[in-house]
Short mmCIF file of C-alpha atoms in Angstrom, two decimals:
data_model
loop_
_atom_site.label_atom_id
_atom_site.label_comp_id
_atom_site.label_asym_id
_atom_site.label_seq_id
_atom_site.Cartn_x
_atom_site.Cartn_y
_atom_site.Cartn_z
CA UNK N 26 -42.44 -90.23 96.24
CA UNK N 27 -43.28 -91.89 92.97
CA UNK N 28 -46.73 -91.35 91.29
CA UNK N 29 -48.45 -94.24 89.72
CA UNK N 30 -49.34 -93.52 86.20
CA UNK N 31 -52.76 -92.34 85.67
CA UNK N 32 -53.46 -94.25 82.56
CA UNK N 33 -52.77 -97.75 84.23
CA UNK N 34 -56.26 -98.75 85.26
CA UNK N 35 -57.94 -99.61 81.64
CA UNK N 36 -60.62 -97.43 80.03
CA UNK N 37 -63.32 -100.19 81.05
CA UNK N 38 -61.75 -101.59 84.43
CA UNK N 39 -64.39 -103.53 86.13
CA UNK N 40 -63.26 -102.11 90.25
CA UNK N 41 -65.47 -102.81 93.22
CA UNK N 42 -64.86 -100.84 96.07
CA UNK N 43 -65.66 -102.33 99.95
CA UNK N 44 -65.62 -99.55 102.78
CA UNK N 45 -66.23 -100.92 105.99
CA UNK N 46 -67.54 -100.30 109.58
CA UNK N 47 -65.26 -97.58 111.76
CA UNK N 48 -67.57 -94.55 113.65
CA UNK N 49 -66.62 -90.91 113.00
CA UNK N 50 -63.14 -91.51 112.34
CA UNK N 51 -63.89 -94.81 110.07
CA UNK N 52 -65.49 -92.29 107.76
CA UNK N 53 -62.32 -89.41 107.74
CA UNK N 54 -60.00 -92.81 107.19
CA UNK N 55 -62.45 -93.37 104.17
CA UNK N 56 -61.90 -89.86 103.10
CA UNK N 57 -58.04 -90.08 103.05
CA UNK N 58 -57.60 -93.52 101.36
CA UNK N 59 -59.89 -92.59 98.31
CA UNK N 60 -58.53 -89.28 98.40
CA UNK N 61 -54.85 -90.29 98.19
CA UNK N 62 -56.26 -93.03 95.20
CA UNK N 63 -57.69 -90.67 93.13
CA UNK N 64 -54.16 -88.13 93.70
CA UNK N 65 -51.60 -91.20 92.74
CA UNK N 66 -53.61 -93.73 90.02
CA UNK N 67 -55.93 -91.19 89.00
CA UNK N 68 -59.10 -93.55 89.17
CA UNK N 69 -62.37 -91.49 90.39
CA UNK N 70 -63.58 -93.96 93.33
CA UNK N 71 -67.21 -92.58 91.79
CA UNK N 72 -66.95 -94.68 88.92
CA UNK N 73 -66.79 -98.64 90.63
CA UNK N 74 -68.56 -101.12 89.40
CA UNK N 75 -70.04 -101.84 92.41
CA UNK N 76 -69.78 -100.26 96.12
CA UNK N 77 -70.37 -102.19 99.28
CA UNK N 78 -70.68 -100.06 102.24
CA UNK N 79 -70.88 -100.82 105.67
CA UNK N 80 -71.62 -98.45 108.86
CA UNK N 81 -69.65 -95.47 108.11
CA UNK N 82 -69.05 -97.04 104.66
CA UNK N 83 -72.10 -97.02 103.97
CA UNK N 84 -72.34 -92.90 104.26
CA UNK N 85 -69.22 -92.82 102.34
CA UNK N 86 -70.85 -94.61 99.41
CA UNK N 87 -73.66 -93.24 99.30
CA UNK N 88 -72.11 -89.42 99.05
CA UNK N 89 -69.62 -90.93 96.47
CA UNK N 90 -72.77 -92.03 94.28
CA UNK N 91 -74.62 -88.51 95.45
CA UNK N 92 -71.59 -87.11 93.21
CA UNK N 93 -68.78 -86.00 96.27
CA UNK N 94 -65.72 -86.65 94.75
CA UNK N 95 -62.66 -87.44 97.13
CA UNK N 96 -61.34 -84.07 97.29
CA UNK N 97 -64.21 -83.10 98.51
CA UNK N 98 -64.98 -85.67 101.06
CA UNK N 99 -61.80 -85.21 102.17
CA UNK N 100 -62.02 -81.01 102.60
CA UNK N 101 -65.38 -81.59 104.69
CA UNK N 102 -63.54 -83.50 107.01
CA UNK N 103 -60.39 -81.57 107.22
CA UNK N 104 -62.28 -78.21 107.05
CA UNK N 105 -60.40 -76.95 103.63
CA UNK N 106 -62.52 -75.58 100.89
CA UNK N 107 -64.78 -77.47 98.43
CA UNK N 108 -65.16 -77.11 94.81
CA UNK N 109 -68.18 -75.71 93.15
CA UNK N 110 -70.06 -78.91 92.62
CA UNK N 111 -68.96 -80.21 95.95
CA UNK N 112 -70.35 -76.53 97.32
CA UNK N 113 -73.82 -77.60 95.75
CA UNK N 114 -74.32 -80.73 96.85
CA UNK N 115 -73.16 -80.28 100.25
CA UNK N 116 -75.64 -76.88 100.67
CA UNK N 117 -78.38 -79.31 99.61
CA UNK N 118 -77.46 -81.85 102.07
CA UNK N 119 -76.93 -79.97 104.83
CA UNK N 120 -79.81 -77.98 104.96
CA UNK N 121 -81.61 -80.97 105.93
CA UNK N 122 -80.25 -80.85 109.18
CA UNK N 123 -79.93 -76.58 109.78
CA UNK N 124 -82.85 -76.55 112.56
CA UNK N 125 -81.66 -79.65 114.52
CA UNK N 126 -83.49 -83.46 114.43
CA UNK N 127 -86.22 -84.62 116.37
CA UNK N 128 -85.08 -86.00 119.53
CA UNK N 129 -87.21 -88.45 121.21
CA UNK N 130 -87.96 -88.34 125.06
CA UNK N 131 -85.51 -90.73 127.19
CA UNK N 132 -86.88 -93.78 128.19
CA UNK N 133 -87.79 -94.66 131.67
CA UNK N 134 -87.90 -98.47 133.21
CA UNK N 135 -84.71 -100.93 133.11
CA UNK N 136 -83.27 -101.68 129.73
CA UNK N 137 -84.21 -104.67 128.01
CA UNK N 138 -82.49 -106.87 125.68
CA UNK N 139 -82.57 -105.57 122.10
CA UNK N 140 -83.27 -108.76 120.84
CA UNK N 141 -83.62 -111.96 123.13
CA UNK N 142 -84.65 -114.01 120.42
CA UNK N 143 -81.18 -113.93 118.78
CA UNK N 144 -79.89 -115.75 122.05
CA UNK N 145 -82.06 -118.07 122.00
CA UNK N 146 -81.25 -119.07 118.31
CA UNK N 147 -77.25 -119.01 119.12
CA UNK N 148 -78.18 -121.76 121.78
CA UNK N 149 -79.58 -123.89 119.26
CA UNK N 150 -76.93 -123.82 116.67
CA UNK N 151 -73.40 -125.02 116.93
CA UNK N 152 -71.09 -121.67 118.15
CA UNK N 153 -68.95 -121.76 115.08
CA UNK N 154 -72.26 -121.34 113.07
CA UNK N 155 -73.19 -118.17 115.59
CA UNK N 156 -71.39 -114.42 114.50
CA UNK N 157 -70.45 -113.02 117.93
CA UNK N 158 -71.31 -109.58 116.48
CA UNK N 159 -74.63 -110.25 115.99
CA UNK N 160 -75.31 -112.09 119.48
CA UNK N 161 -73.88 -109.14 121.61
CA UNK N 162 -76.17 -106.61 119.25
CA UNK N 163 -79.25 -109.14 120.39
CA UNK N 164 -78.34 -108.97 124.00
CA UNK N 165 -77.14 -105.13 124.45
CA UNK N 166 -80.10 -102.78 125.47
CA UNK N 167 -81.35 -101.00 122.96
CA UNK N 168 -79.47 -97.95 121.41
CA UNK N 169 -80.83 -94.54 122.38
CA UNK N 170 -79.56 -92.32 119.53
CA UNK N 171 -81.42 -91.51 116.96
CA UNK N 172 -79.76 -92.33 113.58
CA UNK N 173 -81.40 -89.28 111.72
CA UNK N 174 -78.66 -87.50 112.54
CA UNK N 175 -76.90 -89.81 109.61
CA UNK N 176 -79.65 -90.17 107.28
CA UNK N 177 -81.81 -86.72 107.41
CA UNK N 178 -78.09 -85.19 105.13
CA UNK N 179 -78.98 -87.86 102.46
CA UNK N 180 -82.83 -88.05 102.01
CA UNK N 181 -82.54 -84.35 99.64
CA UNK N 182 -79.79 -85.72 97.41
CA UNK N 183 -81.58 -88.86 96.99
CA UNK N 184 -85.24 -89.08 97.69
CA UNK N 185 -86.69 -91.74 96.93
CA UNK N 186 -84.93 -93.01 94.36
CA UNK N 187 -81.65 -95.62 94.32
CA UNK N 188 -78.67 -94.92 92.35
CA UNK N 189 -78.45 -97.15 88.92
CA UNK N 190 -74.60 -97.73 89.22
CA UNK N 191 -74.08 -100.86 91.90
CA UNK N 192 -74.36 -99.44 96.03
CA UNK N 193 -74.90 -102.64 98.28
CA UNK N 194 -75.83 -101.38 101.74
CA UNK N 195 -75.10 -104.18 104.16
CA UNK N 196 -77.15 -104.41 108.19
CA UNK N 197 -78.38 -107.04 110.19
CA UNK N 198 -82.07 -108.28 110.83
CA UNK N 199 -82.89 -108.40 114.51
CA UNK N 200 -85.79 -110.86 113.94
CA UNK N 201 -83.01 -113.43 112.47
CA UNK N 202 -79.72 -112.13 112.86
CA UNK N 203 -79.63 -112.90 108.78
CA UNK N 204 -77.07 -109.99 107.03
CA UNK N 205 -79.52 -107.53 104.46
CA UNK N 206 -77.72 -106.05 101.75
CA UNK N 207 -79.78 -103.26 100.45
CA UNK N 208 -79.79 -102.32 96.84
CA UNK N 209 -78.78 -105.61 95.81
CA UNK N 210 -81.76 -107.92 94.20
CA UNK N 211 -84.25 -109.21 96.94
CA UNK N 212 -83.55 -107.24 99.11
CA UNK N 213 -86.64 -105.11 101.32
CA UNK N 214 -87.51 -102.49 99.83
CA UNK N 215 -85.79 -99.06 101.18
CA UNK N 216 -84.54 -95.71 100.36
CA UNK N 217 -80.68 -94.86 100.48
CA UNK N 218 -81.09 -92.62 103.94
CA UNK N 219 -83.17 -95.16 105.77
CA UNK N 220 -80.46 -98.01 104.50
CA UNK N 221 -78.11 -96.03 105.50
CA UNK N 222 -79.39 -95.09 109.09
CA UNK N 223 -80.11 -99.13 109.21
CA UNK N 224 -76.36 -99.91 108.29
CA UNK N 225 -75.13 -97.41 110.87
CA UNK N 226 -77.23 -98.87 113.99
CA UNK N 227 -74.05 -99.28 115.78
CA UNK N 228 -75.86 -101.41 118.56
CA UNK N 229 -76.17 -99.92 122.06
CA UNK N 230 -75.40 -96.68 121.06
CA UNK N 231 -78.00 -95.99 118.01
CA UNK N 232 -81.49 -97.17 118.10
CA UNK N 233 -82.64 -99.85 116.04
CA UNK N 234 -84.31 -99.05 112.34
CA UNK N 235 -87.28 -100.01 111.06
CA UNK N 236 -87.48 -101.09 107.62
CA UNK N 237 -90.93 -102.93 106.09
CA UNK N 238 -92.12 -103.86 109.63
CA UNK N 239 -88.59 -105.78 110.48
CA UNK N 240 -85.91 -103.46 113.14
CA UNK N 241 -82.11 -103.29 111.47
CA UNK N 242 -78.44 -102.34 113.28
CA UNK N 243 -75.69 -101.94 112.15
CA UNK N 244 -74.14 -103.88 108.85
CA UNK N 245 -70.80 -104.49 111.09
CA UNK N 246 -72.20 -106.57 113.68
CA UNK N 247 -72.08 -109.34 110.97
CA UNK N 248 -69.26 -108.12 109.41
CA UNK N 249 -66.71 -104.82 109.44
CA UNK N 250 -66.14 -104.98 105.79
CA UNK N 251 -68.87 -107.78 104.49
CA UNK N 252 -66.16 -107.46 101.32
CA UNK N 253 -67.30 -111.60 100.55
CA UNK N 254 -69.97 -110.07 99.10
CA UNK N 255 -68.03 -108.82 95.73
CA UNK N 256 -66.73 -112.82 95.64
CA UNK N 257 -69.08 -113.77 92.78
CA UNK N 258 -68.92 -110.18 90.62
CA UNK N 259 -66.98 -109.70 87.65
CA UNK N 260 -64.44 -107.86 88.49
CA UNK N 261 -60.79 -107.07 87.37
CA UNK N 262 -59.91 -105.75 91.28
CA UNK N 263 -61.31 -104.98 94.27
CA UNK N 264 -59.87 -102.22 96.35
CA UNK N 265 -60.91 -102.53 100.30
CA UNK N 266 -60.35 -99.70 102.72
CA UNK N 267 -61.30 -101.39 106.36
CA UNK N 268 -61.04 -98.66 109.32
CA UNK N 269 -61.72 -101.52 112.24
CA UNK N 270 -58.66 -103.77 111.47
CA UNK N 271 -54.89 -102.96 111.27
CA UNK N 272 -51.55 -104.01 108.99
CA UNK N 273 -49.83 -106.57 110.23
CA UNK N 274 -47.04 -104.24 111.86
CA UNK N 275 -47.00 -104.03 115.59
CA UNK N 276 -47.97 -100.99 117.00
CA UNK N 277 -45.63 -99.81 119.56
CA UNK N 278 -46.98 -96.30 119.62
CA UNK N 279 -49.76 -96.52 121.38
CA UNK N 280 -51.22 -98.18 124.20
CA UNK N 281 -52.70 -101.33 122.34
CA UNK N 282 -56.53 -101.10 123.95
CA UNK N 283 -57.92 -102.18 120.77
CA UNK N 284 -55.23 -104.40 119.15
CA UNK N 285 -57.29 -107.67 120.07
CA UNK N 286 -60.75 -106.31 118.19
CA UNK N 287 -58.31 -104.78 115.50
CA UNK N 288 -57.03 -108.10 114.90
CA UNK N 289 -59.98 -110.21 114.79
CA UNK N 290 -61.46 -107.81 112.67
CA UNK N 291 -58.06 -107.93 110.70
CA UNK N 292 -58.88 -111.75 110.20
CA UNK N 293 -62.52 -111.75 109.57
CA UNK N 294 -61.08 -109.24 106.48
CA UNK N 295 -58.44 -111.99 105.52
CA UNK N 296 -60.97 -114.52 104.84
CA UNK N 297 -63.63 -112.39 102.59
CA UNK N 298 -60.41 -111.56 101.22
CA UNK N 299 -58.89 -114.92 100.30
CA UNK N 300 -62.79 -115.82 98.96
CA UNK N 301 -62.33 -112.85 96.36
CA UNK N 302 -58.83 -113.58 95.28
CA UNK N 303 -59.46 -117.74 94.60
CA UNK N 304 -61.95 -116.13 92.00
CA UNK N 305 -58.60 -115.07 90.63
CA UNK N 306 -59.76 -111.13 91.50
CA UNK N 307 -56.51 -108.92 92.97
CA UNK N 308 -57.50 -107.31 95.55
CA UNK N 309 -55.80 -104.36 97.82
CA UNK N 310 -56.59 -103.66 100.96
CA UNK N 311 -56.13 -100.59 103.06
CA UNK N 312 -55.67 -100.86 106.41
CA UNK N 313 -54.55 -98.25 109.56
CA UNK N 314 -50.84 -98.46 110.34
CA UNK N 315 -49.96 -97.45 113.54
CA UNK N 316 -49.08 -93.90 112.82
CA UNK N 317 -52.93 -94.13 111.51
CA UNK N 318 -53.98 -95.55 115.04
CA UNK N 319 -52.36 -92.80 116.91
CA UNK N 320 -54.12 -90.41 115.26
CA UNK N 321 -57.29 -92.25 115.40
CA UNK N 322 -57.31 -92.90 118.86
CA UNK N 323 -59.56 -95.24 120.83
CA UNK N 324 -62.82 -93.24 120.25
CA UNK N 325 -64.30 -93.97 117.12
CA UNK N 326 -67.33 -91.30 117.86
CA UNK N 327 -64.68 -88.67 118.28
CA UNK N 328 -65.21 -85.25 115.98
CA UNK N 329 -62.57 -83.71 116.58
CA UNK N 330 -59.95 -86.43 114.95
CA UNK N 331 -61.48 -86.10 111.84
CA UNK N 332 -58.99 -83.82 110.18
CA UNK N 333 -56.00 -85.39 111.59
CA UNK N 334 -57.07 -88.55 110.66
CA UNK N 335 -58.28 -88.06 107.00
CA UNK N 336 -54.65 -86.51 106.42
CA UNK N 337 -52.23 -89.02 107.84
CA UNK N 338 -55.03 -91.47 106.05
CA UNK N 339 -53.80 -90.25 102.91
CA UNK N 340 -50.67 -90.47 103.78
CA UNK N 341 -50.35 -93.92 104.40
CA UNK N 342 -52.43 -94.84 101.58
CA UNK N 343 -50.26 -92.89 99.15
CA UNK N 344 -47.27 -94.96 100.72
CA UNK N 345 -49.15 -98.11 100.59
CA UNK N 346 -49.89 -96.86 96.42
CA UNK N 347 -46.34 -96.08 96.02
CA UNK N 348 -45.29 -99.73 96.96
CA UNK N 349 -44.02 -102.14 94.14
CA UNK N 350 -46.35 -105.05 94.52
CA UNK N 351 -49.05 -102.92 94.51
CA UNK N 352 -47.71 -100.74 91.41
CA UNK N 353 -47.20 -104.88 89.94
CA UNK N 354 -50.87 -105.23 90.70
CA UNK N 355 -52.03 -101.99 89.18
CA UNK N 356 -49.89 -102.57 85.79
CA UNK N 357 -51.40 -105.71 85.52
CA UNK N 358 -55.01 -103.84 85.04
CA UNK N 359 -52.99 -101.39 82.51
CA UNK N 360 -54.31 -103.66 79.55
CA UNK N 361 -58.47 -104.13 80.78
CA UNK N 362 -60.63 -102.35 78.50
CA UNK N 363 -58.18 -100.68 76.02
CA UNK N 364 -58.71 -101.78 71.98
CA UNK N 365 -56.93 -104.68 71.15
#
């Protein structure tokens, strides 16, 4: 397999990086893509000009800008040793959750609604103006799971302080169904962890978050990649890796259960796509293939796939790399940033 050279992205590339939505297994796909990107192009995924992460993307960018490299988010999922720095950081982080999280008592009483309001205002809107994400998050009970189980790893490498390089967290409001991105100007005030465990609210399952008096879930509800919102940066190329959707190959290797949520979400990615690229910003987007979905499975809460997904991740991603449109795209960049 051919190697991309790792001088082609320029000295000052302007890259944004999207990660989207995806559970347990969104995160070791994560792992693999920017783990094969850094092995063939040589670009360090640490240095974008801007991150948007969603759900589990929103973990992964917030360890990239703790300092994890690739490698190293790559050997915590598949279990293989870490580096020294990765060592460090990752004693620091998990130490935060070494005697357990508080778990609160189960609740008694029928569920309720999480938020009722949200129906009321889909009612009163034309449905094309009305994300179905965010209506079923209104009308599911509310989650039971705490989400401190995601953000008590990050408060210790972050405090209360927000990383100066660009990390847009992205969740929805439950008083207005209105997206938040976190980090980006305007937005409520917040620390990474509590963004993150806001961004992560995968509704039903996690409960809400609380952030300045208003209750969060998860960024994905609105969108599983929210990658429209790199439309109006400067930017030479955006590089998406999107768990929740799926290439454009049919998958005959599986059962498809999910194909039909794959593919919307495959479309809602097309269109924050094709706003980018008429701003006249390339754009590559990584997707699962079906060898990726086998290994994957249907269970994006699943553990155990971790390992097996991060590597065949990679693999695909380094195939994907190895393509030549995308080596077209990539020599196109080899001229941003060097001296004239």
């Amino acid at each position: 397999m051919r190697r991309v050279s790792t001088s082609v992205l320029g000295v000052g590339s302007r890259i944004g990086l999207v990660l989207g939505a995806g559970g347990v297994t969104g995160h070791a796909f994560h792992a693999g893509v920017l783990a094969a990107i850094e092995e063939s192009i040589g670009w360090d995924p640490r240095d974008a000009g801007a991150i948007v992460g969603t759900s589990a993307g929103s973990v992964v960018g917030s360890l990239l800008r703790a300092g994890f490299s690739p490698r190293d988010l790559a050997a915590r999922s598949t279990g293989d040793p870490l580096s020294a720095d990765g060592a460090r950081l990752a004693a620091r982080s998990d130490a935060a959750i070494e005697g357990g999280v508080p778990v609160r008592p189960p609740r008694t009483g029928l569920p309720r609604m999480t938020a009722p309001g949200l129906l009321v205002r889909a009612a009163l809107r034309p449905f094309w103006m009305s994300r179905p994400g965010v209506v079923l998050a209104g009308a599911m009970p509310s989650g039971t799971v705490t989400t401190e189980w995601v953000s008590a790893p990050l408060r210790p490498l972050y405090g209360s302080d927000w990383p100066d390089a660009g990390l847009w967290l992205t969740a929805v409001r439950l008083r207005d169904g209105q997206r938040v991105v976190f980090g980006r100007d305007g937005a409520p005030p917040a620390d990474v962890a509590d963004a993150v465990a806001a961004s992560c609210a995968i509704p039903g399952y996690f409960e809400p978050v609380t952030i300045d008096g208003d209750r969060y879930v998860d960024g994905g509800a609105h969108s599983p990649t929210n990658a429209d919102l790199l439309a109006g940066r400067d930017l030479d190329l955006v590089i998406v890796s999107s768990p929740m959707s799926v290439t454009g190959h049919t998958n005959r290797l599986r059962p498809p259960l999910d194909l039909p949520a794959r593919r919307l979400c495959r479309l809602y990615l097309a269109r924050e796509v094709g706003r980018i690229r008429r701003r006249r910003v390339p754009v590559i987007t990584f997707q699962p293939t079906p060898a990726d979905l086998v290994a994957m499975g249907v269970n994006a809460m699943d553990p155990a796939r971790r390992a097996a997904v991060t590597r065949q991740a990679k693999e695909s991603a380094l195939r994907k790399l190895d393509r030549d449109d995308v080596r077209a795209t990539l020599r196109a960049l080899e001229a941003v940033g060097q001296p004239a």
